[in-house]
Amino acid sequence: MSELKNLILHREGFVATIQLNRPQALNALNLELMNELISTFESLDKDDSVRCIVLTGNEKAFAAGADIKEMANASAVEMLERDQFSKWDKIRKVKKPIIAAVSGFALGGGCELMMHCDIVIASETAKIGQPEINIGVMPGAGGTQRLTRAVGKVLAMELVLTGRFLSAEEALKAGLINRVVPVEFYLEEAQKLAAEIANRPPVAVRLAKEAILKSFDTTIEMGLEYERKNFYMLFATEDMKEGMAAFVEKRKPEWKGK
Ligand code: CAA
């Protein structure tokens, strides 16, 4: 991996933590940072020594959105040619589970990046929203689609059309995040959960994540079929034999990831 200018990468056991690191700009997601982030995700996804990824910012900001200064003078044609948000699909395609550890601002592209993650642990200081309307635009990296699926039409409309921020408690109630913890613990809590998931059979984790994500872009019928195929496929793994044998023999299973 080439040198990272806007990220800090940390590993412990099977868990890799990526920290967004442009604190001077509240982790605004400029092109350089996003390129680094996407290639880091892709290389961690291929790395067998990583089973779960935590994505975090700092206490003040997870990320305050796409970099406004980088877009302020762009024309429509330049934005079309830059097509910076289509690359974010590569994050959606990461096979390993991603846990967002969010504190402070998660706004615009920051909220959209959070919603690319599979699980969200937030600090009680989190402020989450899609304020693009206040700078004359609208969400462009999935906000109108993912937020609506997560919180429903009426709240998504209110948030996108006014730019109002949700508090952590409101986001929890709306089903946008999994849990809220005191600010001292949000990262630790996310890493603990990541270690717990990393301690599960990796192929089953991968196929289960894939099946859940499938539900967003298919019919219930196709989704159920997809789920069944993944379920049957797991009977080809050594970990399935081990998991069931361990249950019968009343011992702890030892996962091989095969
Ligand atoms: N882009 C570029 N720089 C940003 C930024 C952004 N999205 N958000 C904050 N910054 C910079 C500020 O310009 C400032 O830099 P300087 O010190 O050089 O002036 C620094 O970060 C600190 O910010 P503030 O002084 O504004 O901090 P604050 O605590 O007073 O306010 C805030 C915090 C409410 C988050 C405010 O910074 C803000 O409103 N930021 C913009 C939020 C936003 O509109 N995000 C959406 C961006 S568009 C988008 O994301 C499109 C998409 O769908 C992908």
Tab-separated table of C-alpha atoms and ligand atoms in Angstrom:
chain	number	residue	atom	x	y	z
A	1	MET	CA	0.000	0.000	0.000
A	2	SER	CA	1.445	3.408	-0.915
A	3	GLU	CA	1.908	6.040	1.771
A	4	LEU	CA	-1.373	7.369	3.197
A	5	LYS	CA	-1.640	11.157	3.560
A	6	ASN	CA	-5.241	11.449	4.736
A	7	LEU	CA	-5.805	8.226	6.637
A	8	ILE	CA	-4.318	6.389	9.578
A	9	LEU	CA	-4.464	2.615	9.487
A	10	HIS	CA	-4.317	0.546	12.641
A	11	ARG	CA	-4.626	-3.206	13.119
A	12	GLU	CA	-5.315	-5.360	16.105
A	13	GLY	CA	-5.921	-9.083	15.711
A	14	PHE	CA	-8.311	-9.599	12.810
A	15	VAL	CA	-9.654	-6.022	12.990
A	16	ALA	CA	-8.352	-3.150	10.846
A	17	THR	CA	-9.320	0.401	11.789
A	18	ILE	CA	-9.202	3.172	9.198
A	19	GLN	CA	-9.200	6.678	10.641
A	20	LEU	CA	-10.045	9.611	8.360
A	21	ASN	CA	-7.360	12.153	9.087
A	22	ARG	CA	-7.969	15.664	7.714
A	23	PRO	CA	-8.894	17.237	11.060
A	24	GLN	CA	-8.172	20.769	9.806
A	25	ALA	CA	-11.112	20.388	7.378
A	26	LEU	CA	-13.371	18.296	9.660
A	27	ASN	CA	-12.415	15.294	7.531
A	28	ALA	CA	-14.023	16.769	4.408
A	29	LEU	CA	-13.844	14.058	1.773
A	30	ASN	CA	-11.637	15.456	-0.977
A	31	LEU	CA	-10.659	13.428	-4.037
A	32	GLU	CA	-7.260	12.459	-2.650
A	33	LEU	CA	-8.746	11.177	0.621
A	34	MET	CA	-11.463	9.214	-1.188
A	35	ASN	CA	-8.926	7.624	-3.555
A	36	GLU	CA	-6.838	6.549	-0.573
A	37	LEU	CA	-9.914	5.304	1.269
A	38	ILE	CA	-11.190	3.241	-1.640
A	39	SER	CA	-7.829	1.620	-2.339
A	40	THR	CA	-7.342	0.912	1.391
A	41	PHE	CA	-10.751	-0.772	1.563
A	42	GLU	CA	-9.928	-2.826	-1.519
A	43	SER	CA	-6.603	-4.015	-0.183
A	44	LEU	CA	-8.014	-4.845	3.286
A	45	ASP	CA	-10.807	-6.760	1.590
A	46	LYS	CA	-8.213	-8.984	-0.116
A	47	ASP	CA	-6.129	-9.450	3.043
A	48	ASP	CA	-6.857	-12.768	4.804
A	49	SER	CA	-5.525	-11.437	8.099
A	50	VAL	CA	-8.420	-8.921	8.243
A	51	ARG	CA	-11.947	-10.087	9.029
A	52	CYS	CA	-13.725	-6.880	9.988
A	53	ILE	CA	-13.040	-3.196	9.279
A	54	VAL	CA	-13.812	-0.177	11.493
A	55	LEU	CA	-14.099	3.238	9.833
A	56	THR	CA	-13.812	6.280	12.059
A	57	GLY	CA	-12.946	9.969	12.151
A	58	ASN	CA	-12.153	11.942	15.281
A	59	GLU	CA	-14.175	13.177	18.222
A	60	LYS	CA	-15.248	16.402	16.454
A	61	ALA	CA	-16.069	14.953	13.049
A	62	PHE	CA	-16.586	11.630	11.365
A	63	ALA	CA	-16.708	13.669	8.122
A	64	ALA	CA	-18.343	17.013	7.296
A	65	GLY	CA	-19.136	16.035	3.717
A	66	ALA	CA	-17.591	16.193	0.295
A	67	ASP	CA	-14.948	18.920	0.060
A	68	ILE	CA	-16.954	22.037	-0.827
A	69	LYS	CA	-13.833	24.024	-1.709
A	70	GLU	CA	-12.872	21.411	-4.291
A	71	MET	CA	-16.315	21.609	-5.940
A	72	ALA	CA	-17.155	25.310	-5.572
A	73	ASN	CA	-15.835	26.384	-8.978
A	74	ALA	CA	-16.572	23.251	-10.974
A	75	SER	CA	-18.942	23.318	-13.939
A	76	ALA	CA	-21.600	20.652	-14.488
A	77	VAL	CA	-19.503	19.147	-17.267
A	78	GLU	CA	-16.419	19.039	-15.028
A	79	MET	CA	-18.457	17.311	-12.300
A	80	LEU	CA	-19.813	14.848	-14.861
A	81	GLU	CA	-16.317	14.083	-16.107
A	82	ARG	CA	-14.905	13.854	-12.594
A	83	ASP	CA	-17.785	11.501	-11.701
A	84	GLN	CA	-16.308	11.279	-8.230
A	85	PHE	CA	-19.244	9.573	-6.527
A	86	SER	CA	-19.473	6.529	-8.817
A	87	LYS	CA	-16.184	5.304	-7.304
A	88	TRP	CA	-17.942	5.063	-3.934
A	89	ASP	CA	-19.682	1.938	-5.289
A	90	LYS	CA	-16.408	0.149	-4.636
A	91	ILE	CA	-17.046	0.626	-0.908
A	92	ARG	CA	-20.497	-0.879	-1.328
A	93	LYS	CA	-18.803	-3.922	-2.861
A	94	VAL	CA	-16.428	-4.576	0.057
A	95	LYS	CA	-17.187	-8.127	1.195
A	96	LYS	CA	-16.005	-7.824	4.775
A	97	PRO	CA	-18.227	-6.158	7.364
A	98	ILE	CA	-17.565	-2.469	7.955
A	99	ILE	CA	-18.472	-0.794	11.247
A	100	ALA	CA	-18.654	3.008	11.380
A	101	ALA	CA	-17.555	4.589	14.665
A	102	VAL	CA	-19.092	8.056	14.477
A	103	SER	CA	-18.570	11.073	16.708
A	104	GLY	CA	-19.411	14.707	15.978
A	105	PHE	CA	-20.404	15.701	12.445
A	106	ALA	CA	-21.480	13.102	9.882
A	107	LEU	CA	-22.870	15.418	7.230
A	108	GLY	CA	-23.576	15.230	3.520
A	109	GLY	CA	-21.008	12.856	2.045
A	110	GLY	CA	-20.024	12.024	5.657
A	111	CYS	CA	-23.541	10.758	6.344
A	112	GLU	CA	-23.519	8.956	2.992
A	113	LEU	CA	-20.179	7.327	3.816
A	114	MET	CA	-21.583	6.275	7.202
A	115	MET	CA	-24.544	4.713	5.395
A	116	HIS	CA	-22.174	2.685	3.179
A	117	CYS	CA	-21.096	0.922	6.405
A	118	ASP	CA	-22.929	-2.146	7.715
A	119	ILE	CA	-23.223	-1.213	11.386
A	120	VAL	CA	-22.964	2.211	13.053
A	121	ILE	CA	-21.845	2.930	16.617
A	122	ALA	CA	-22.195	6.602	17.493
A	123	SER	CA	-21.116	8.816	20.340
A	124	GLU	CA	-23.780	10.876	22.070
A	125	THR	CA	-22.271	13.970	20.390
A	126	ALA	CA	-23.019	12.748	16.843
A	127	LYS	CA	-24.793	15.169	14.516
A	128	ILE	CA	-26.009	13.471	11.388
A	129	GLY	CA	-27.613	15.027	8.342
A	130	GLN	CA	-27.723	15.894	4.658
A	131	PRO	CA	-27.283	19.693	4.597
A	132	GLU	CA	-26.423	19.985	0.873
A	133	ILE	CA	-29.633	21.961	0.272
A	134	ASN	CA	-28.082	24.867	2.191
A	135	ILE	CA	-25.275	25.190	-0.357
A	136	GLY	CA	-27.553	24.976	-3.386
A	137	VAL	CA	-27.258	21.282	-4.175
A	138	MET	CA	-28.592	17.943	-2.942
A	139	PRO	CA	-27.095	14.623	-1.839
A	140	GLY	CA	-25.030	13.027	-4.601
A	141	ALA	CA	-23.445	9.931	-3.028
A	142	GLY	CA	-26.554	7.947	-2.186
A	143	GLY	CA	-28.240	10.164	0.431
A	144	THR	CA	-31.670	10.314	-1.175
A	145	GLN	CA	-31.710	6.533	-1.632
A	146	ARG	CA	-29.995	5.095	1.438
A	147	LEU	CA	-31.411	7.586	3.931
A	148	THR	CA	-34.933	6.970	2.618
A	149	ARG	CA	-34.535	3.214	2.899
A	150	ALA	CA	-33.109	3.572	6.409
A	151	VAL	CA	-35.495	6.095	7.984
A	152	GLY	CA	-38.508	6.165	5.632
A	153	LYS	CA	-39.855	8.792	3.257
A	154	VAL	CA	-41.174	11.494	5.540
A	155	LEU	CA	-38.094	11.885	7.724
A	156	ALA	CA	-35.770	11.635	4.700
A	157	MET	CA	-37.773	14.417	3.015
A	158	GLU	CA	-37.546	16.630	6.085
A	159	LEU	CA	-33.811	16.096	6.503
A	160	VAL	CA	-32.857	16.494	2.842
A	161	LEU	CA	-35.160	19.474	2.195
A	162	THR	CA	-34.216	21.432	5.333
A	163	GLY	CA	-30.677	20.201	6.000
A	164	ARG	CA	-31.520	19.752	9.696
A	165	PHE	CA	-29.100	17.593	11.707
A	166	LEU	CA	-30.311	14.605	13.725
A	167	SER	CA	-28.953	14.113	17.225
A	168	ALA	CA	-27.539	10.685	18.061
A	169	GLU	CA	-30.692	9.832	20.024
A	170	GLU	CA	-32.952	10.848	17.118
A	171	ALA	CA	-30.815	8.836	14.665
A	172	LEU	CA	-31.080	5.825	16.972
A	173	LYS	CA	-34.841	6.153	17.196
A	174	ALA	CA	-35.062	6.484	13.402
A	175	GLY	CA	-33.104	3.234	12.892
A	176	LEU	CA	-30.155	4.944	11.205
A	177	ILE	CA	-27.579	3.776	13.745
A	178	ASN	CA	-27.210	0.758	16.027
A	179	ARG	CA	-26.264	2.289	19.364
A	180	VAL	CA	-25.219	5.444	21.152
A	181	VAL	CA	-22.441	5.430	23.747
A	182	PRO	CA	-20.590	8.105	25.737
A	183	VAL	CA	-17.999	9.882	23.619
A	184	GLU	CA	-15.049	8.230	25.426
A	185	PHE	CA	-16.183	4.791	24.272
A	186	TYR	CA	-17.506	5.029	20.701
A	187	LEU	CA	-14.339	3.752	19.028
A	188	GLU	CA	-13.637	1.102	21.644
A	189	GLU	CA	-17.236	-0.118	21.399
A	190	ALA	CA	-17.015	-0.358	17.596
A	191	GLN	CA	-13.695	-2.215	17.804
A	192	LYS	CA	-15.118	-4.602	20.408
A	193	LEU	CA	-18.049	-5.392	18.148
A	194	ALA	CA	-15.683	-5.806	15.186
A	195	ALA	CA	-13.580	-8.283	17.195
A	196	GLU	CA	-16.749	-10.202	18.036
A	197	ILE	CA	-17.706	-10.457	14.347
A	198	ALA	CA	-14.089	-11.318	13.437
A	199	ASN	CA	-14.454	-14.238	15.801
A	200	ARG	CA	-17.231	-15.766	13.681
A	201	PRO	CA	-16.729	-18.070	10.641
A	202	PRO	CA	-15.590	-15.670	7.882
A	203	VAL	CA	-17.268	-17.333	4.905
A	204	ALA	CA	-20.638	-17.414	6.682
A	205	VAL	CA	-20.157	-13.751	7.698
A	206	ARG	CA	-19.393	-12.826	4.100
A	207	LEU	CA	-22.367	-14.665	2.598
A	208	ALA	CA	-24.746	-13.366	5.285
A	209	LYS	CA	-23.658	-9.752	4.649
A	210	GLU	CA	-24.079	-10.300	0.920
A	211	ALA	CA	-27.605	-11.695	1.382
A	212	ILE	CA	-28.701	-8.794	3.605
A	213	LEU	CA	-27.386	-6.235	1.083
A	214	LYS	CA	-29.168	-8.118	-1.691
A	215	SER	CA	-32.492	-7.243	-0.049
A	216	PHE	CA	-31.953	-3.603	-1.076
A	217	ASP	CA	-31.948	-4.287	-4.774
A	218	THR	CA	-34.113	-7.250	-5.488
A	219	THR	CA	-37.620	-8.628	-5.062
A	220	ILE	CA	-38.489	-10.656	-1.953
A	221	GLU	CA	-38.742	-13.780	-4.121
A	222	MET	CA	-35.281	-13.402	-5.662
A	223	GLY	CA	-33.881	-12.354	-2.294
A	224	LEU	CA	-35.196	-15.483	-0.585
A	225	GLU	CA	-33.782	-17.634	-3.363
A	226	TYR	CA	-30.417	-15.880	-3.026
A	227	GLU	CA	-30.460	-16.415	0.730
A	228	ARG	CA	-31.229	-20.150	0.354
A	229	LYS	CA	-28.399	-20.612	-2.149
A	230	ASN	CA	-25.954	-18.924	0.208
A	231	PHE	CA	-27.248	-21.061	3.088
A	232	TYR	CA	-26.795	-24.309	1.112
A	233	MET	CA	-23.394	-23.157	-0.143
A	234	LEU	CA	-22.149	-22.939	3.443
A	235	PHE	CA	-22.564	-26.720	3.705
A	236	ALA	CA	-19.482	-26.896	1.437
A	237	THR	CA	-17.324	-25.206	4.090
A	238	GLU	CA	-15.113	-26.861	6.702
A	239	ASP	CA	-16.334	-24.241	9.173
A	240	MET	CA	-19.916	-25.509	8.823
A	241	LYS	CA	-18.821	-29.073	9.675
A	242	GLU	CA	-16.743	-27.730	12.562
A	243	GLY	CA	-19.528	-25.460	13.876
A	244	MET	CA	-22.128	-28.208	13.952
A	245	ALA	CA	-19.704	-30.854	15.283
A	246	ALA	CA	-18.622	-28.471	18.066
A	247	PHE	CA	-22.262	-27.889	19.003
A	248	VAL	CA	-22.957	-31.637	19.203
A	249	GLU	CA	-19.712	-32.292	21.124
A	250	LYS	CA	-20.394	-29.341	23.474
A	251	ARG	CA	-17.065	-27.595	22.734
A	252	LYS	CA	-15.936	-24.283	21.273
A	253	PRO	CA	-15.556	-24.306	17.465
A	254	GLU	CA	-12.248	-23.452	15.799
A	255	TRP	CA	-12.804	-21.522	12.600
A	256	LYS	CA	-10.498	-21.914	9.609
A	257	GLY	CA	-12.145	-19.539	7.179
A	258	LYS	CA	-12.536	-22.426	4.730
B	1	CAA	N1	-15.676	20.977	2.712
B	1	CAA	C1	-14.554	21.690	2.837
B	1	CAA	N2	-14.146	22.252	4.006
B	1	CAA	C2	-14.925	22.051	5.083
B	1	CAA	C3	-16.116	21.312	5.027
B	1	CAA	C4	-16.482	20.754	3.770
B	1	CAA	N3	-17.576	19.968	3.617
B	1	CAA	N4	-16.688	21.304	6.263
B	1	CAA	C5	-15.864	22.018	7.059
B	1	CAA	N5	-14.806	22.464	6.360
B	1	CAA	C6	-13.674	23.287	6.840
B	1	CAA	C7	-14.083	24.739	7.028
B	1	CAA	O1	-14.056	25.424	5.811
B	1	CAA	C8	-13.051	25.199	8.014
B	1	CAA	O2	-11.848	25.440	7.328
B	1	CAA	P1	-11.003	26.825	7.575
B	1	CAA	O3	-10.594	26.729	9.021
B	1	CAA	O4	-9.876	26.717	6.614
B	1	CAA	O5	-11.963	27.932	7.319
B	1	CAA	C9	-12.818	23.957	8.899
B	1	CAA	O6	-13.293	22.848	8.125
B	1	CAA	C10	-13.609	23.992	10.201
B	1	CAA	O7	-14.967	24.228	9.872
B	1	CAA	P2	-15.866	25.392	10.551
B	1	CAA	O8	-15.003	26.528	10.942
B	1	CAA	O9	-17.010	25.661	9.622
B	1	CAA	O10	-16.357	24.608	11.858
B	1	CAA	P3	-17.686	24.873	12.708
B	1	CAA	O11	-17.527	24.022	13.926
B	1	CAA	O12	-17.949	26.324	12.849
B	1	CAA	O13	-18.888	24.294	11.794
B	1	CAA	C11	-19.949	22.623	10.396
B	1	CAA	C12	-18.966	22.910	11.542
B	1	CAA	C13	-21.380	22.964	10.819
B	1	CAA	C14	-19.857	21.133	10.088
B	1	CAA	C15	-19.578	23.464	9.143
B	1	CAA	O14	-18.199	23.304	8.888
B	1	CAA	C16	-20.314	23.078	7.892
B	1	CAA	O15	-21.470	23.434	7.728
B	1	CAA	N6	-19.640	22.315	6.968
B	1	CAA	C17	-20.216	21.928	5.704
B	1	CAA	C18	-21.229	20.817	5.839
B	1	CAA	C19	-21.849	20.498	4.490
B	1	CAA	O16	-22.513	21.311	3.885
B	1	CAA	N7	-21.612	19.254	3.985
B	1	CAA	C20	-22.108	18.822	2.710
B	1	CAA	C21	-21.050	18.986	1.663
B	1	CAA	S1	-21.622	18.647	0.008
B	1	CAA	C22	-21.706	16.973	-0.110
B	1	CAA	O17	-21.335	16.261	0.794
B	1	CAA	C23	-22.248	16.399	-1.406
B	1	CAA	C24	-22.518	14.937	-1.375
B	1	CAA	O18	-23.671	14.495	-1.367
B	1	CAA	C25	-21.443	13.962	-1.442
